[in-house]
Amino acid sequence: IHSITAHWQSKDMVNINKIGNSSGLKLIYAAPHCHAPTCINMQLYNADTGELICKVDGGLGEDQNNSKYDEKGYLKLSPCLWGNDTGLLKPQFMSWDTNLTSIKTNNKTYAHYGEMASWQMRGIIV
């Protein structure tokens, strides 16, 4: 098992010209990007509080009932979602100085070059 760790602040995710007089953001979507078949999971933490914001486990496709997005041998990474709709967690406010940590865990049994661990995120500036 091998891990890749990254640290940044929430203000690093936004074009500085968009920040203006705002105080932070509310995260509404976070989806990890990592390569199959080595990706085990990715975790996103609020490094100031230690709170786990999002954890996504890679699900290996099994091709059951010929269903879409379950192709054998492919990895599925479902996103974390927040919102005001029923069933979703409420978006949490993060100030521009909130420190974030990402940890990607992967299986290094077989060589796979070009490992990456990035997040695609969407938020609402507050």
Coordinates of C-alpha atoms in Angstrom, one line a residue:
I1 CA 0.0 0.0 0.0
H2 CA 1.3 3.5 -0.9
S3 CA -0.2 6.9 -0.2
I4 CA 0.0 10.3 -1.7
T5 CA -0.7 13.3 0.6
A6 CA -1.3 16.9 -0.3
H7 CA -2.0 20.1 1.8
W8 CA -3.6 23.4 0.7
Q9 CA -6.0 26.1 1.8
S10 CA -9.5 26.5 0.4
K11 CA -8.5 29.9 -1.1
D12 CA -6.1 28.0 -3.4
M13 CA -9.1 26.4 -5.2
V14 CA -10.6 29.7 -6.4
N15 CA -9.5 32.4 -8.8
I16 CA -8.4 35.2 -6.5
N17 CA -10.4 37.7 -8.6
K18 CA -13.6 35.8 -7.6
I19 CA -13.0 36.0 -3.8
G20 CA -13.7 39.8 -3.5
N21 CA -15.2 40.6 0.0
S22 CA -16.5 37.0 0.5
S23 CA -15.5 35.1 3.6
G24 CA -15.3 31.5 2.2
L25 CA -17.2 28.8 0.5
K26 CA -19.7 26.0 0.9
L27 CA -18.6 22.8 -0.7
I28 CA -21.4 21.1 -2.7
Y29 CA -19.5 18.5 -4.8
A30 CA -16.2 16.7 -4.3
A31 CA -15.1 13.9 -6.6
P32 CA -11.6 12.3 -6.6
H33 CA -9.6 11.5 -9.6
C34 CA -7.2 8.5 -9.4
H35 CA -6.3 5.7 -11.8
A36 CA -7.6 2.2 -11.8
P37 CA -6.8 -0.5 -11.0
T38 CA -4.5 0.7 -8.3
C39 CA -6.7 3.3 -6.5
I40 CA -8.1 2.0 -3.2
N41 CA -9.6 5.2 -1.9
M42 CA -9.2 9.0 -1.5
Q43 CA -9.9 11.0 1.6
L44 CA -10.4 14.8 2.1
Y45 CA -9.9 16.3 5.6
N46 CA -10.4 19.6 7.2
A47 CA -6.9 19.7 8.6
D48 CA -7.8 22.4 11.2
T49 CA -10.4 20.2 12.9
G50 CA -9.4 16.7 11.8
E51 CA -12.9 16.2 10.4
L52 CA -13.2 13.8 7.4
I53 CA -15.0 15.8 4.8
C54 CA -15.2 13.1 2.0
K55 CA -14.0 9.6 1.6
V56 CA -14.5 7.7 -1.6
D57 CA -13.7 4.0 -2.0
G58 CA -12.9 2.7 -5.4
G59 CA -15.5 0.1 -6.5
L60 CA -14.4 -2.5 -9.0
G61 CA -17.0 -3.2 -11.7
E62 CA -18.4 -6.7 -11.7
D63 CA -20.5 -6.6 -14.9
Q64 CA -23.6 -7.8 -13.1
N65 CA -26.8 -7.9 -15.3
N66 CA -24.9 -5.9 -18.0
S67 CA -25.5 -2.7 -16.1
K68 CA -24.1 0.6 -17.1
Y69 CA -21.2 1.9 -15.0
D70 CA -20.5 -1.6 -13.7
E71 CA -18.1 -2.7 -16.5
K72 CA -15.9 -5.5 -15.4
G73 CA -12.4 -4.4 -14.5
Y74 CA -13.2 -0.7 -14.3
L75 CA -13.1 1.4 -11.2
K76 CA -16.1 3.5 -10.1
L77 CA -15.6 6.5 -7.9
S78 CA -18.8 8.0 -6.6
P79 CA -18.7 11.7 -5.6
C80 CA -19.6 13.3 -2.2
L81 CA -22.6 15.6 -2.5
W82 CA -24.0 18.3 -0.2
G83 CA -27.1 20.4 -0.6
N84 CA -30.5 21.4 0.7
D85 CA -32.4 18.5 -1.0
T86 CA -33.8 15.6 1.1
G87 CA -31.1 13.0 1.8
L88 CA -28.1 15.3 1.4
L89 CA -25.9 16.6 4.1
K90 CA -26.0 20.4 4.5
P91 CA -23.1 22.2 2.9
Q92 CA -20.5 23.2 5.5
F93 CA -18.9 26.6 5.4
M94 CA -15.1 26.8 5.0
S95 CA -13.3 30.1 5.4
W96 CA -10.7 31.0 2.9
D97 CA -8.0 30.1 5.4
T98 CA -9.3 26.5 6.1
N99 CA -6.5 24.0 5.7
L100 CA -7.3 20.9 3.7
T101 CA -5.5 17.6 3.5
S102 CA -6.0 14.9 0.8
I103 CA -4.8 11.3 1.2
K104 CA -4.9 8.9 -1.7
T105 CA -4.2 5.2 -0.9
N106 CA -3.3 2.8 -3.7
N107 CA -2.2 -0.7 -4.2
K108 CA 1.4 -0.9 -5.5
T109 CA 1.5 -4.6 -6.2
Y110 CA 1.7 -4.0 -9.9
A111 CA 3.6 -1.2 -11.5
H112 CA 1.3 1.7 -12.7
Y113 CA 3.1 4.8 -13.9
G114 CA 1.7 8.3 -13.7
E115 CA -0.1 7.9 -10.4
M116 CA -2.2 11.0 -9.6
A117 CA -4.5 12.1 -6.9
S118 CA -6.6 15.2 -7.5
W119 CA -10.1 16.4 -6.6
Q120 CA -12.7 18.0 -8.8
M121 CA -14.8 20.2 -6.6
R122 CA -17.7 22.7 -6.9
G123 CA -18.7 25.2 -4.2
I124 CA -20.8 28.3 -3.5
I125 CA -18.8 31.5 -2.6
V126 CA -20.3 33.0 0.6

